[in-house]
PDB file of C-alpha atoms in Angstrom:
ATOM      1  CA  MET A1251     -25.197  -2.771 -11.773  1.00 49.00           C
ATOM      2  CA  SER A1252     -26.621   0.161  -9.818  1.00 57.00           C
ATOM      3  CA  GLU A1253     -25.385   3.744  -9.861  1.00 66.00           C
ATOM      4  CA  LEU A1254     -24.041   4.966  -6.529  1.00 77.00           C
ATOM      5  CA  ALA A1255     -25.402   8.472  -5.906  1.00 74.00           C
ATOM      6  CA  VAL A1256     -22.163   9.965  -4.576  1.00 73.00           C
ATOM      7  CA  PRO A1257     -22.787  13.572  -3.472  1.00 68.00           C
ATOM      8  CA  SER A1258     -19.389  15.083  -4.354  1.00 79.00           C
ATOM      9  CA  GLU A1259     -16.015  14.436  -5.958  1.00 87.00           C
ATOM     10  CA  GLY A1260     -13.251  12.690  -4.074  1.00 91.00           C
ATOM     11  CA  ILE A1261     -12.353   9.415  -2.370  1.00 94.00           C
ATOM     12  CA  LEU A1262     -15.290   7.463  -0.976  1.00 95.00           C
ATOM     13  CA  PRO A1263     -15.282   7.122   2.844  1.00 94.00           C
ATOM     14  CA  THR A1264     -16.253   3.972   4.689  1.00 95.00           C
ATOM     15  CA  GLN A1265     -20.027   4.640   4.758  1.00 94.00           C
ATOM     16  CA  TRP A1266     -20.053   4.857   0.958  1.00 94.00           C
ATOM     17  CA  LEU A1267     -17.866   1.771   0.646  1.00 96.00           C
ATOM     18  CA  ARG A1268     -20.476  -0.102   2.678  1.00 97.00           C
ATOM     19  CA  LYS A1269     -23.153   1.145   0.282  1.00 96.00           C
ATOM     20  CA  ALA A1270     -21.010   0.011  -2.651  1.00 96.00           C
ATOM     21  CA  VAL A1271     -20.877  -3.495  -1.169  1.00 97.00           C
ATOM     22  CA  SER A1272     -24.593  -3.584  -0.336  1.00 96.00           C
ATOM     23  CA  GLN A1273     -25.473  -2.488  -3.892  1.00 95.00           C
ATOM     24  CA  GLY A1274     -23.156  -5.041  -5.511  1.00 96.00           C
ATOM     25  CA  LEU A1275     -20.542  -2.663  -6.897  1.00 97.00           C
ATOM     26  CA  ILE A1276     -18.067  -4.659  -4.807  1.00 98.00           C
ATOM     27  CA  SER A1277     -19.007  -8.310  -4.352  1.00 97.00           C
ATOM     28  CA  SER A1278     -17.620 -11.608  -3.124  1.00 97.00           C
ATOM     29  CA  ASP A1279     -18.788 -15.189  -2.739  1.00 96.00           C
ATOM     30  CA  ARG A1280     -17.745 -14.799   0.897  1.00 96.00           C
ATOM     31  CA  THR A1281     -19.280 -12.120   3.107  1.00 96.00           C
ATOM     32  CA  VAL A1282     -17.132  -8.998   3.296  1.00 97.00           C
ATOM     33  CA  PRO A1283     -16.311  -8.708   7.028  1.00 97.00           C
ATOM     34  CA  ASP A1284     -16.539  -5.475   9.000  1.00 97.00           C
ATOM     35  CA  SER A1285     -12.785  -5.654   9.567  1.00 96.00           C
ATOM     36  CA  SER A1286     -12.223  -5.075   5.829  1.00 97.00           C
ATOM     37  CA  PHE A1287     -13.720  -1.577   5.958  1.00 97.00           C
ATOM     38  CA  GLN A1288     -11.166   1.142   6.687  1.00 95.00           C
ATOM     39  CA  PRO A1289     -11.890   4.904   6.955  1.00 94.00           C
ATOM     40  CA  ALA A1290     -11.445   5.441   3.194  1.00 95.00           C
ATOM     41  CA  SER A1291     -10.460   2.065   1.747  1.00 96.00           C
ATOM     42  CA  LEU A1292     -11.447  -1.591   1.635  1.00 97.00           C
ATOM     43  CA  ASP A1293      -9.045  -4.422   2.454  1.00 98.00           C
ATOM     44  CA  LEU A1294      -8.984  -6.986  -0.362  1.00 98.00           C
ATOM     45  CA  ARG A1295      -8.612 -10.666   0.547  1.00 98.00           C
ATOM     46  CA  LEU A1296      -6.526 -13.411  -1.025  1.00 98.00           C
ATOM     47  CA  GLY A1297      -8.336 -16.160  -2.890  1.00 98.00           C
ATOM     48  CA  GLU A1298      -7.672 -19.894  -2.884  1.00 98.00           C
ATOM     49  CA  ARG A1299      -4.732 -20.224  -5.304  1.00 98.00           C
ATOM     50  CA  ALA A1300      -1.387 -18.576  -5.924  1.00 98.00           C
ATOM     51  CA  TYR A1301       0.020 -19.039  -9.430  1.00 98.00           C
ATOM     52  CA  ARG A1302       3.800 -19.090  -9.840  1.00 98.00           C
ATOM     53  CA  LEU A1303       4.840 -16.761 -12.649  1.00 97.00           C
ATOM     54  CA  ARG A1304       7.952 -16.760 -14.775  1.00 96.00           C
ATOM     55  CA  CYS A1305       7.645 -12.969 -14.973  1.00 95.00           C
ATOM     56  CA  SER A1306       5.274 -10.115 -14.230  1.00 95.00           C
ATOM     57  CA  PHE A1307       2.772  -9.120 -16.892  1.00 96.00           C
ATOM     58  CA  LEU A1308      -0.098  -6.824 -17.794  1.00 96.00           C
ATOM     59  CA  PRO A1309      -3.022  -8.315 -19.754  1.00 96.00           C
ATOM     60  CA  GLY A1310      -3.314  -5.495 -22.296  1.00 94.00           C
ATOM     61  CA  PRO A1311      -6.270  -6.211 -24.603  1.00 95.00           C
ATOM     62  CA  LYS A1312      -6.870  -9.687 -23.112  1.00 96.00           C
ATOM     63  CA  THR A1313      -8.261 -10.969 -19.832  1.00 97.00           C
ATOM     64  CA  VAL A1314      -5.887 -11.901 -17.030  1.00 98.00           C
ATOM     65  CA  ALA A1315      -7.000 -15.548 -17.264  1.00 97.00           C
ATOM     66  CA  GLU A1316      -6.040 -15.622 -20.959  1.00 97.00           C
ATOM     67  CA  ARG A1317      -2.612 -14.097 -20.307  1.00 96.00           C
ATOM     68  CA  LEU A1318      -2.004 -16.320 -17.288  1.00 97.00           C
ATOM     69  CA  LYS A1319      -1.797 -19.393 -19.529  1.00 95.00           C
ATOM     70  CA  GLU A1320       1.340 -17.901 -21.111  1.00 95.00           C
ATOM     71  CA  TYR A1321       3.172 -17.167 -17.847  1.00 96.00           C
ATOM     72  CA  GLU A1322       1.964 -19.709 -15.264  1.00 96.00           C
ATOM     73  CA  MET A1323       4.434 -22.237 -13.816  1.00 96.00           C
ATOM     74  CA  GLY A1324       2.078 -24.204 -11.586  1.00 96.00           C
ATOM     75  CA  HIS A1325       0.145 -23.124  -8.524  1.00 97.00           C
ATOM     76  CA  VAL A1326      -0.116 -23.625  -4.760  1.00 97.00           C
ATOM     77  CA  ASP A1327      -3.274 -24.053  -2.693  1.00 98.00           C
ATOM     78  CA  LEU A1328      -3.775 -21.281  -0.128  1.00 98.00           C
ATOM     79  CA  ARG A1329      -6.800 -22.696   1.694  1.00 97.00           C
ATOM     80  CA  ASP A1330      -4.658 -24.271   4.422  1.00 96.00           C
ATOM     81  CA  GLY A1331      -1.804 -21.821   3.968  1.00 97.00           C
ATOM     82  CA  ALA A1332       1.234 -21.972   1.693  1.00 97.00           C
ATOM     83  CA  ILE A1333       4.778 -20.648   1.514  1.00 97.00           C
ATOM     84  CA  LEU A1334       5.755 -18.040  -1.080  1.00 98.00           C
ATOM     85  CA  GLU A1335       9.438 -17.908  -1.955  1.00 96.00           C
ATOM     86  CA  ARG A1336      11.563 -14.770  -2.013  1.00 95.00           C
ATOM     87  CA  ASN A1337      11.850 -12.862  -5.295  1.00 94.00           C
ATOM     88  CA  ARG A1338       9.370 -15.137  -7.057  1.00 96.00           C
ATOM     89  CA  PRO A1339       6.313 -13.401  -8.578  1.00 97.00           C
ATOM     90  CA  TYR A1340       2.946 -14.972  -7.779  1.00 98.00           C
ATOM     91  CA  LEU A1341      -0.495 -14.053  -9.055  1.00 98.00           C
ATOM     92  CA  ILE A1342      -3.408 -14.537  -6.658  1.00 98.00           C
ATOM     93  CA  PRO A1343      -7.077 -14.087  -7.641  1.00 98.00           C
ATOM     94  CA  LEU A1344      -8.758 -11.942  -4.990  1.00 98.00           C
ATOM     95  CA  LEU A1345     -12.059 -12.793  -3.321  1.00 98.00           C
ATOM     96  CA  GLU A1346     -13.569  -9.429  -4.275  1.00 98.00           C
ATOM     97  CA  ARG A1347     -14.723  -8.438  -7.754  1.00 98.00           C
ATOM     98  CA  LEU A1348     -15.982  -5.110  -9.098  1.00 98.00           C
ATOM     99  CA  ASP A1349     -19.034  -3.919 -11.017  1.00 97.00           C
ATOM    100  CA  LEU A1350     -18.353  -0.196 -11.225  1.00 96.00           C
ATOM    101  CA  PRO A1351     -20.477   2.487 -12.874  1.00 95.00           C
ATOM    102  CA  GLU A1352     -18.792   4.828 -15.342  1.00 94.00           C
ATOM    103  CA  SER A1353     -18.696   7.505 -12.638  1.00 93.00           C
ATOM    104  CA  LEU A1354     -16.326   5.520 -10.390  1.00 95.00           C
ATOM    105  CA  ARG A1355     -12.752   4.307 -10.754  1.00 96.00           C
ATOM    106  CA  ALA A1356     -10.566   2.439  -8.282  1.00 97.00           C
ATOM    107  CA  LYS A1357      -7.011   2.693  -6.986  1.00 95.00           C
ATOM    108  CA  ALA A1358      -5.149  -0.050  -5.102  1.00 95.00           C
ATOM    109  CA  ASN A1359      -2.093  -0.002  -2.858  1.00 92.00           C
ATOM    110  CA  PRO A1360      -0.365  -2.353  -0.406  1.00 92.00           C
ATOM    111  CA  ARG A1361      -1.417  -2.199   3.224  1.00 92.00           C
ATOM    112  CA  SER A1362       1.119  -0.452   5.429  1.00 88.00           C
ATOM    113  CA  SER A1363       1.866  -3.715   7.260  1.00 89.00           C
ATOM    114  CA  THR A1364       2.640  -5.323   3.887  1.00 92.00           C
ATOM    115  CA  GLY A1365       4.984  -2.569   2.754  1.00 89.00           C
ATOM    116  CA  ARG A1366       6.865  -2.582   6.046  1.00 90.00           C
ATOM    117  CA  VAL A1367       7.999  -6.182   5.490  1.00 93.00           C
ATOM    118  CA  ASP A1368       9.084  -5.548   1.887  1.00 93.00           C
ATOM    119  CA  VAL A1369       6.272  -7.486   0.244  1.00 95.00           C
ATOM    120  CA  PHE A1370       5.619  -5.886  -3.128  1.00 92.00           C
ATOM    121  CA  THR A1371       2.008  -6.107  -4.311  1.00 94.00           C
ATOM    122  CA  ARG A1372       0.042  -4.626  -7.184  1.00 94.00           C
ATOM    123  CA  VAL A1373      -3.414  -5.236  -8.607  1.00 97.00           C
ATOM    124  CA  ILE A1374      -4.119  -6.114 -12.216  1.00 97.00           C
ATOM    125  CA  SER A1375      -7.518  -6.258 -13.888  1.00 98.00           C
ATOM    126  CA  ASP A1376      -8.854  -7.622 -17.162  1.00 98.00           C
ATOM    127  CA  ARG A1377      -7.751  -5.666 -20.230  1.00 96.00           C
ATOM    128  CA  GLY A1378      -5.701  -3.373 -18.040  1.00 95.00           C
ATOM    129  CA  PHE A1379      -2.639  -1.459 -19.205  1.00 95.00           C
ATOM    130  CA  THR A1380      -1.466  -0.207 -15.792  1.00 95.00           C
ATOM    131  CA  PHE A1381      -0.959  -1.700 -12.343  1.00 95.00           C
ATOM    132  CA  ASP A1382      -3.136  -0.696  -9.363  1.00 94.00           C
ATOM    133  CA  ASP A1383      -5.454   1.530 -11.436  1.00 95.00           C
ATOM    134  CA  VAL A1384      -8.910   0.176 -12.272  1.00 97.00           C
ATOM    135  CA  ALA A1385     -10.767   1.966 -15.064  1.00 96.00           C
ATOM    136  CA  PRO A1386     -14.188   3.614 -14.623  1.00 96.00           C
ATOM    137  CA  GLY A1387     -17.006   1.184 -15.333  1.00 95.00           C
ATOM    138  CA  TYR A1388     -14.834  -1.917 -14.828  1.00 97.00           C
ATOM    139  CA  ARG A1389     -16.751  -5.154 -14.403  1.00 97.00           C
ATOM    140  CA  GLY A1390     -14.766  -8.237 -13.495  1.00 98.00           C
ATOM    141  CA  PRO A1391     -12.341  -9.987 -11.156  1.00 98.00           C
ATOM    142  CA  LEU A1392      -9.240  -8.564  -9.493  1.00 98.00           C
ATOM    143  CA  TYR A1393      -5.832 -10.236  -9.234  1.00 98.00           C
ATOM    144  CA  LEU A1394      -2.902  -9.465  -6.975  1.00 98.00           C
ATOM    145  CA  GLU A1395       0.723  -9.847  -7.987  1.00 97.00           C
ATOM    146  CA  VAL A1396       2.838 -10.631  -4.911  1.00 97.00           C
ATOM    147  CA  VAL A1397       6.636 -10.574  -4.681  1.00 96.00           C
ATOM    148  CA  SER A1398       8.300 -10.881  -1.281  1.00 96.00           C
ATOM    149  CA  ARG A1399      11.663  -9.170  -1.671  1.00 93.00           C
ATOM    150  CA  SER A1400      13.330  -9.807   1.707  1.00 95.00           C
ATOM    151  CA  PHE A1401      11.585 -12.681   3.487  1.00 96.00           C
ATOM    152  CA  THR A1402      10.123 -16.086   2.712  1.00 97.00           C
ATOM    153  CA  ILE A1403       6.474 -15.701   3.720  1.00 97.00           C
ATOM    154  CA  ARG A1404       3.445 -17.810   4.542  1.00 98.00           C
ATOM    155  CA  VAL A1405      -0.017 -16.644   3.440  1.00 98.00           C
ATOM    156  CA  GLU A1406      -3.487 -18.161   3.352  1.00 98.00           C
ATOM    157  CA  THR A1407      -6.923 -17.569   1.860  1.00 98.00           C
ATOM    158  CA  GLY A1408      -8.775 -14.649   3.405  1.00 98.00           C
ATOM    159  CA  ILE A1409      -5.870 -12.538   4.646  1.00 97.00           C
ATOM    160  CA  SER A1410      -5.373  -9.066   3.217  1.00 97.00           C
ATOM    161  CA  LEU A1411      -2.151  -7.704   1.733  1.00 96.00           C
ATOM    162  CA  ASN A1412      -3.570  -4.682  -0.066  1.00 95.00           C
ATOM    163  CA  GLN A1413      -6.486  -2.264  -0.101  1.00 96.00           C
ATOM    164  CA  LEU A1414      -8.720  -0.489  -2.588  1.00 97.00           C
ATOM    165  CA  ARG A1415     -10.091   3.032  -2.810  1.00 96.00           C
ATOM    166  CA  LEU A1416     -13.073   4.098  -4.904  1.00 96.00           C
ATOM    167  CA  ILE A1417     -12.740   7.533  -6.487  1.00 95.00           C
ATOM    168  CA  HIS A1418     -15.403   9.808  -7.929  1.00 93.00           C
ATOM    169  CA  GLY A1419     -14.210  12.590 -10.209  1.00 90.00           C
ATOM    170  CA  THR A1420     -11.065  14.545  -9.401  1.00 86.00           C
ATOM    171  CA  ALA A1421      -9.485  13.784  -6.033  1.00 86.00           C
ATOM    172  CA  ARG A1422      -5.925  15.081  -6.432  1.00 89.00           C
ATOM    173  CA  PHE A1423      -4.820  18.469  -5.072  1.00 92.00           C
ATOM    174  CA  THR A1424      -2.478  20.779  -6.942  1.00 93.00           C
ATOM    175  CA  ASP A1425       0.693  21.992  -5.211  1.00 93.00           C
ATOM    176  CA  SER A1426      -0.852  25.399  -4.595  1.00 94.00           C
ATOM    177  CA  GLU A1427      -3.927  23.793  -3.036  1.00 94.00           C
ATOM    178  CA  ILE A1428      -1.699  21.657  -0.781  1.00 94.00           C
ATOM    179  CA  ALA A1429       0.238  24.723   0.365  1.00 93.00           C
ATOM    180  CA  GLU A1430      -3.009  26.589   0.993  1.00 94.00           C
ATOM    181  CA  LEU A1431      -4.426  23.696   3.028  1.00 94.00           C
ATOM    182  CA  HIS A1432      -1.220  23.519   5.095  1.00 94.00           C
ATOM    183  CA  GLY A1433      -1.615  27.214   5.856  1.00 92.00           C
ATOM    184  CA  GLN A1434      -5.171  26.635   7.068  1.00 93.00           C
ATOM    185  CA  THR A1435      -4.655  23.366   8.952  1.00 92.00           C
ATOM    186  CA  PRO A1436      -1.007  22.205   9.193  1.00 93.00           C
ATOM    187  CA  LEU A1437      -0.094  18.929   7.500  1.00 95.00           C
ATOM    188  CA  LEU A1438       3.592  18.622   8.459  1.00 95.00           C
ATOM    189  CA  PHE A1439       5.263  19.220  11.814  1.00 94.00           C
ATOM    190  CA  LYS A1440       8.852  19.279  13.003  1.00 92.00           C
ATOM    191  CA  GLY A1441       9.830  19.319  16.651  1.00 88.00           C
ATOM    192  CA  GLY A1442       6.158  19.401  17.600  1.00 89.00           C
ATOM    193  CA  LYS A1443       5.522  22.631  15.671  1.00 92.00           C
ATOM    194  CA  PRO A1444       3.976  23.230  12.233  1.00 93.00           C
ATOM    195  CA  ILE A1445       6.540  23.687   9.482  1.00 94.00           C
ATOM    196  CA  PRO A1446       6.480  27.327   8.292  1.00 93.00           C
ATOM    197  CA  GLU A1447       5.003  27.724   4.820  1.00 89.00           C
ATOM    198  CA  LYS A1448       8.271  29.170   3.475  1.00 89.00           C
ATOM    199  CA  GLU A1449      10.106  25.961   4.514  1.00 90.00           C
ATOM    200  CA  LEU A1450       7.519  23.626   2.998  1.00 91.00           C
ATOM    201  CA  VAL A1451       8.883  21.644   0.027  1.00 89.00           C
ATOM    202  CA  VAL A1452       6.042  21.073  -2.447  1.00 91.00           C
ATOM    203  CA  SER A1453       6.581  19.632  -5.926  1.00 88.00           C
ATOM    204  CA  GLY A1454       3.980  17.167  -7.120  1.00 86.00           C
ATOM    205  CA  GLY A1455       3.137  16.690  -3.434  1.00 89.00           C
ATOM    206  CA  LEU A1456       4.825  17.196  -0.071  1.00 89.00           C
ATOM    207  CA  PHE A1457       8.417  16.050   0.481  1.00 87.00           C
ATOM    208  CA  LEU A1458       9.528  14.287   3.656  1.00 87.00           C
ATOM    209  CA  SER A1459      13.117  13.989   4.889  1.00 88.00           C
ATOM    210  CA  LEU A1460      14.910  11.375   7.004  1.00 87.00           C
ATOM    211  CA  ASP A1461      15.643  11.766  10.703  1.00 91.00           C
ATOM    212  CA  MET A1462      19.319  10.823  11.048  1.00 91.00           C
ATOM    213  CA  ARG A1463      19.814  11.982  14.633  1.00 91.00           C
ATOM    214  CA  GLY A1464      19.252   8.496  16.009  1.00 88.00           C
ATOM    215  CA  ASP A1465      18.608   7.212  19.515  1.00 89.00           C
ATOM    216  CA  PRO A1466      21.194   7.311  22.352  1.00 88.00           C
ATOM    217  CA  GLU A1467      22.892   4.230  20.840  1.00 89.00           C
ATOM    218  CA  GLY A1468      23.107   5.913  17.434  1.00 90.00           C
ATOM    219  CA  THR A1469      20.469   3.695  15.803  1.00 94.00           C
ATOM    220  CA  VAL A1470      18.664   5.468  12.964  1.00 94.00           C
ATOM    221  CA  GLY A1471      16.721   2.537  11.512  1.00 94.00           C
ATOM    222  CA  TYR A1472      16.670  -1.153  10.699  1.00 96.00           C
ATOM    223  CA  GLN A1473      17.760  -3.318   7.776  1.00 96.00           C
ATOM    224  CA  ALA A1474      16.070  -6.554   6.735  1.00 96.00           C
ATOM    225  CA  ARG A1475      18.165  -9.587   7.689  1.00 95.00           C
ATOM    226  CA  LYS A1476      19.334 -12.008   5.038  1.00 87.00           C
ATOM    227  CA  ASN A1477      18.341 -15.682   5.413  1.00 87.00           C
ATOM    228  CA  SER A1478      15.838 -14.957   8.170  1.00 93.00           C
ATOM    229  CA  ARG A1479      13.167 -17.251   9.577  1.00 93.00           C
ATOM    230  CA  LEU A1480       9.826 -17.864   7.867  1.00 96.00           C
ATOM    231  CA  LEU A1481       7.520 -14.841   8.198  1.00 97.00           C
ATOM    232  CA  ASP A1482       3.915 -15.976   8.683  1.00 97.00           C
ATOM    233  CA  LEU A1483       1.625 -13.141   7.552  1.00 96.00           C
ATOM    234  CA  SER A1484      -1.489 -14.986   8.711  1.00 94.00           C
ATOM    235  CA  VAL A1485      -0.698 -14.395  12.400  1.00 93.00           C
ATOM    236  CA  GLU A1486      -0.112 -11.185  14.344  1.00 88.00           C
ATOM    237  CA  TYR A1487       2.267 -10.399  17.212  1.00 87.00           C
ATOM    238  CA  ALA A1488       3.883 -13.841  16.908  1.00 87.00           C
ATOM    239  CA  HIS A1489       7.367 -12.900  15.694  1.00 93.00           C
ATOM    240  CA  ASP A1490      10.480 -11.541  17.357  1.00 93.00           C
ATOM    241  CA  PRO A1491      11.580  -8.442  15.387  1.00 93.00           C
ATOM    242  CA  ALA A1492      15.225  -9.341  16.060  1.00 94.00           C
ATOM    243  CA  ASP A1493      14.768 -12.451  13.884  1.00 95.00           C
ATOM    244  CA  PHE A1494      14.075 -10.248  10.864  1.00 96.00           C
ATOM    245  CA  TRP A1495      15.765  -6.885  11.442  1.00 96.00           C
ATOM    246  CA  GLU A1496      19.206  -5.630  12.397  1.00 96.00           C
ATOM    247  CA  PRO A1497      19.932  -2.068  13.537  1.00 95.00           C
ATOM    248  CA  VAL A1498      21.448   0.577  11.277  1.00 95.00           C
ATOM    249  CA  ASN A1499      23.776   2.965  13.102  1.00 94.00           C
ATOM    250  CA  LYS A1500      24.673   6.419  11.903  1.00 92.00           C
ATOM    251  CA  GLU A1501      28.156   7.600  11.016  1.00 90.00           C
ATOM    252  CA  GLU A1502      29.812  10.763  12.256  1.00 88.00           C
ATOM    253  CA  GLY A1503      27.984  13.726  10.793  1.00 87.00           C
ATOM    254  CA  ASP A1504      24.510  12.189  11.226  1.00 90.00           C
ATOM    255  CA  ARG A1505      24.573  10.129   8.045  1.00 89.00           C
ATOM    256  CA  ALA A1506      24.345   6.492   6.981  1.00 90.00           C
ATOM    257  CA  VAL A1507      25.352   4.594   3.853  1.00 89.00           C
ATOM    258  CA  LEU A1508      22.568   2.427   2.415  1.00 87.00           C
ATOM    259  CA  GLU A1509      23.400  -0.619   0.321  1.00 88.00           C
ATOM    260  CA  PRO A1510      21.720  -0.972  -3.093  1.00 84.00           C
ATOM    261  CA  GLU A1511      18.837  -3.461  -3.340  1.00 85.00           C
ATOM    262  CA  GLU A1512      18.541  -3.743   0.454  1.00 90.00           C
ATOM    263  CA  PHE A1513      15.412  -2.894   2.442  1.00 92.00           C
ATOM    264  CA  TYR A1514      15.422  -0.437   5.343  1.00 93.00           C
ATOM    265  CA  LEU A1515      12.974   0.988   7.854  1.00 92.00           C
ATOM    266  CA  LEU A1516      13.815   4.623   8.629  1.00 90.00           C
ATOM    267  CA  LEU A1517      12.007   7.461  10.386  1.00 89.00           C
ATOM    268  CA  SER A1518      10.909  10.692   8.767  1.00 89.00           C
ATOM    269  CA  GLN A1519      12.061  13.919  10.365  1.00 92.00           C
ATOM    270  CA  GLU A1520       8.590  15.370   9.896  1.00 92.00           C
ATOM    271  CA  SER A1521       5.366  14.254  11.554  1.00 93.00           C
ATOM    272  CA  VAL A1522       2.289  14.015   9.331  1.00 94.00           C
ATOM    273  CA  ARG A1523      -1.277  15.057  10.053  1.00 94.00           C
ATOM    274  CA  ILE A1524      -4.169  14.378   7.684  1.00 94.00           C
ATOM    275  CA  PRO A1525      -7.366  16.309   8.535  1.00 93.00           C
ATOM    276  CA  PRO A1526     -10.428  14.065   9.039  1.00 92.00           C
ATOM    277  CA  ASN A1527     -12.115  15.177   5.804  1.00 92.00           C
ATOM    278  CA  TYR A1528      -9.053  14.523   3.619  1.00 93.00           C
ATOM    279  CA  ALA A1529      -6.967  11.503   2.609  1.00 92.00           C
ATOM    280  CA  ALA A1530      -3.431  11.208   1.249  1.00 91.00           C
ATOM    281  CA  GLU A1531      -1.116   8.828  -0.549  1.00 88.00           C
ATOM    282  CA  MET A1532       2.611   8.148  -0.232  1.00 83.00           C
ATOM    283  CA  THR A1533       4.208   7.830  -3.651  1.00 79.00           C
ATOM    284  CA  ALA A1534       7.551   6.419  -4.747  1.00 70.00           C
ATOM    285  CA  TYR A1535      10.457   8.849  -4.675  1.00 64.00           C
ATOM    286  CA  ASP A1536      11.088  10.721  -7.920  1.00 56.00           C
ATOM    287  CA  PRO A1537      13.921   8.796  -9.669  1.00 56.00           C
ATOM    288  CA  THR A1538      15.416  12.095 -10.844  1.00 55.00           C
ATOM    289  CA  SER A1539      16.148  12.801  -7.172  1.00 53.00           C
ATOM    290  CA  GLY A1540      17.980   9.507  -6.617  1.00 55.00           C
ATOM    291  CA  GLU A1541      17.506   5.779  -7.179  1.00 55.00           C
ATOM    292  CA  LEU A1542      15.397   5.170  -4.112  1.00 60.00           C
ATOM    293  CA  ARG A1543      11.928   3.804  -3.489  1.00 62.00           C
ATOM    294  CA  THR A1544      10.617   5.351  -0.316  1.00 62.00           C
ATOM    295  CA  HIS A1545       7.602   3.182   0.430  1.00 59.00           C
ATOM    296  CA  TYR A1546       5.478   0.409  -1.039  1.00 64.00           C
ATOM    297  CA  ALA A1547       2.429   1.281   1.036  1.00 58.00           C
ATOM    298  CA  GLY A1548       0.616   4.389  -0.007  1.00 74.00           C
ATOM    299  CA  PHE A1549      -2.618   5.275   1.777  1.00 85.00           C
ATOM    300  CA  PHE A1550      -2.949   7.733   4.649  1.00 89.00           C
ATOM    301  CA  ASP A1551      -6.429   7.382   6.118  1.00 90.00           C
ATOM    302  CA  PRO A1552      -8.496  10.463   6.989  1.00 92.00           C
ATOM    303  CA  GLY A1553      -7.498  11.638  10.442  1.00 91.00           C
ATOM    304  CA  PHE A1554      -4.009  10.062  10.392  1.00 90.00           C
ATOM    305  CA  GLY A1555      -1.964  11.879  13.045  1.00 90.00           C
ATOM    306  CA  HIS A1556      -4.943  14.095  13.887  1.00 89.00           C
ATOM    307  CA  SER A1557      -6.019  14.784  17.446  1.00 83.00           C
ATOM    308  CA  GLU A1558      -9.237  16.256  18.763  1.00 80.00           C
ATOM    309  CA  HIS A1559      -7.137  18.147  21.273  1.00 76.00           C
ATOM    310  CA  GLU A1560      -4.617  20.932  20.785  1.00 76.00           C
ATOM    311  CA  PRO A1561      -1.792  21.231  20.110  1.00 77.00           C
ATOM    312  CA  GLN A1562      -1.652  19.206  16.917  1.00 75.00           C
ATOM    313  CA  VAL A1563       1.743  17.517  16.435  1.00 79.00           C
ATOM    314  CA  GLY A1564       1.110  14.837  13.774  1.00 75.00           C
ATOM    315  CA  SER A1565       2.423  11.287  13.730  1.00 85.00           C
TER     316      SER A1565
END
């Protein structure tokens, strides 16, 4: 294992991720393709088997392979593609493994395309006590738990459902630092204009609200259809959205009633801009504010919603 001479604290950008791969901190028996490198994260690829689980688990003081013997209910071969059933947890060894120095830790999250189709994923590592967090100095394989909540899906070896960030030191901003950054270079916009600092809601991060105005037909979002067709995640632009989504229309008073345990795609009222030298993460909604998970996918790349031209309006 070699030490990566990272110059400063924070999340490693793509040029440092490439160095991490070239120095063996991230390795794979298959070449890591250029398409896996994102501005501040690396797409992780599915391995050759998916193990059916009777329940989710964390390995605790043991390795994942040791714990898997207690929870496995057979497996399916992913090399030629396989179907994963709804609401069934699967554990898939990933093609990438880590050999981190003590100065680096890792954080995983679903890709945005994965979260948008209600596929719940989280990484576990040997002797780990939390999901998606990989301890400094970790040496070993990575595994992905996959649960498709709304659709029956098809996956195959080599496709990516989640991504990994490498972190050196402290990367998280305090609320006061977020507010200060917004004052210097706006992060949130409404109606094409920066949100005034006095209207900014900051508490453990920035809060976003829903846009319930709707289009001319009154549509404010979409709900996942029940008993839809098979969703093949190994192909792109091959599905009709109408086969999987039905519109959600607002009620009088610009509001909508959401059914428990159903999955929706809704727009935020605010547009987001991440400056090129920063990154961000979307976190689950605070349960004290309501029983609602806002998003499975968490990473905003550097430069999301940013434009080289004025005015800035976000995305």
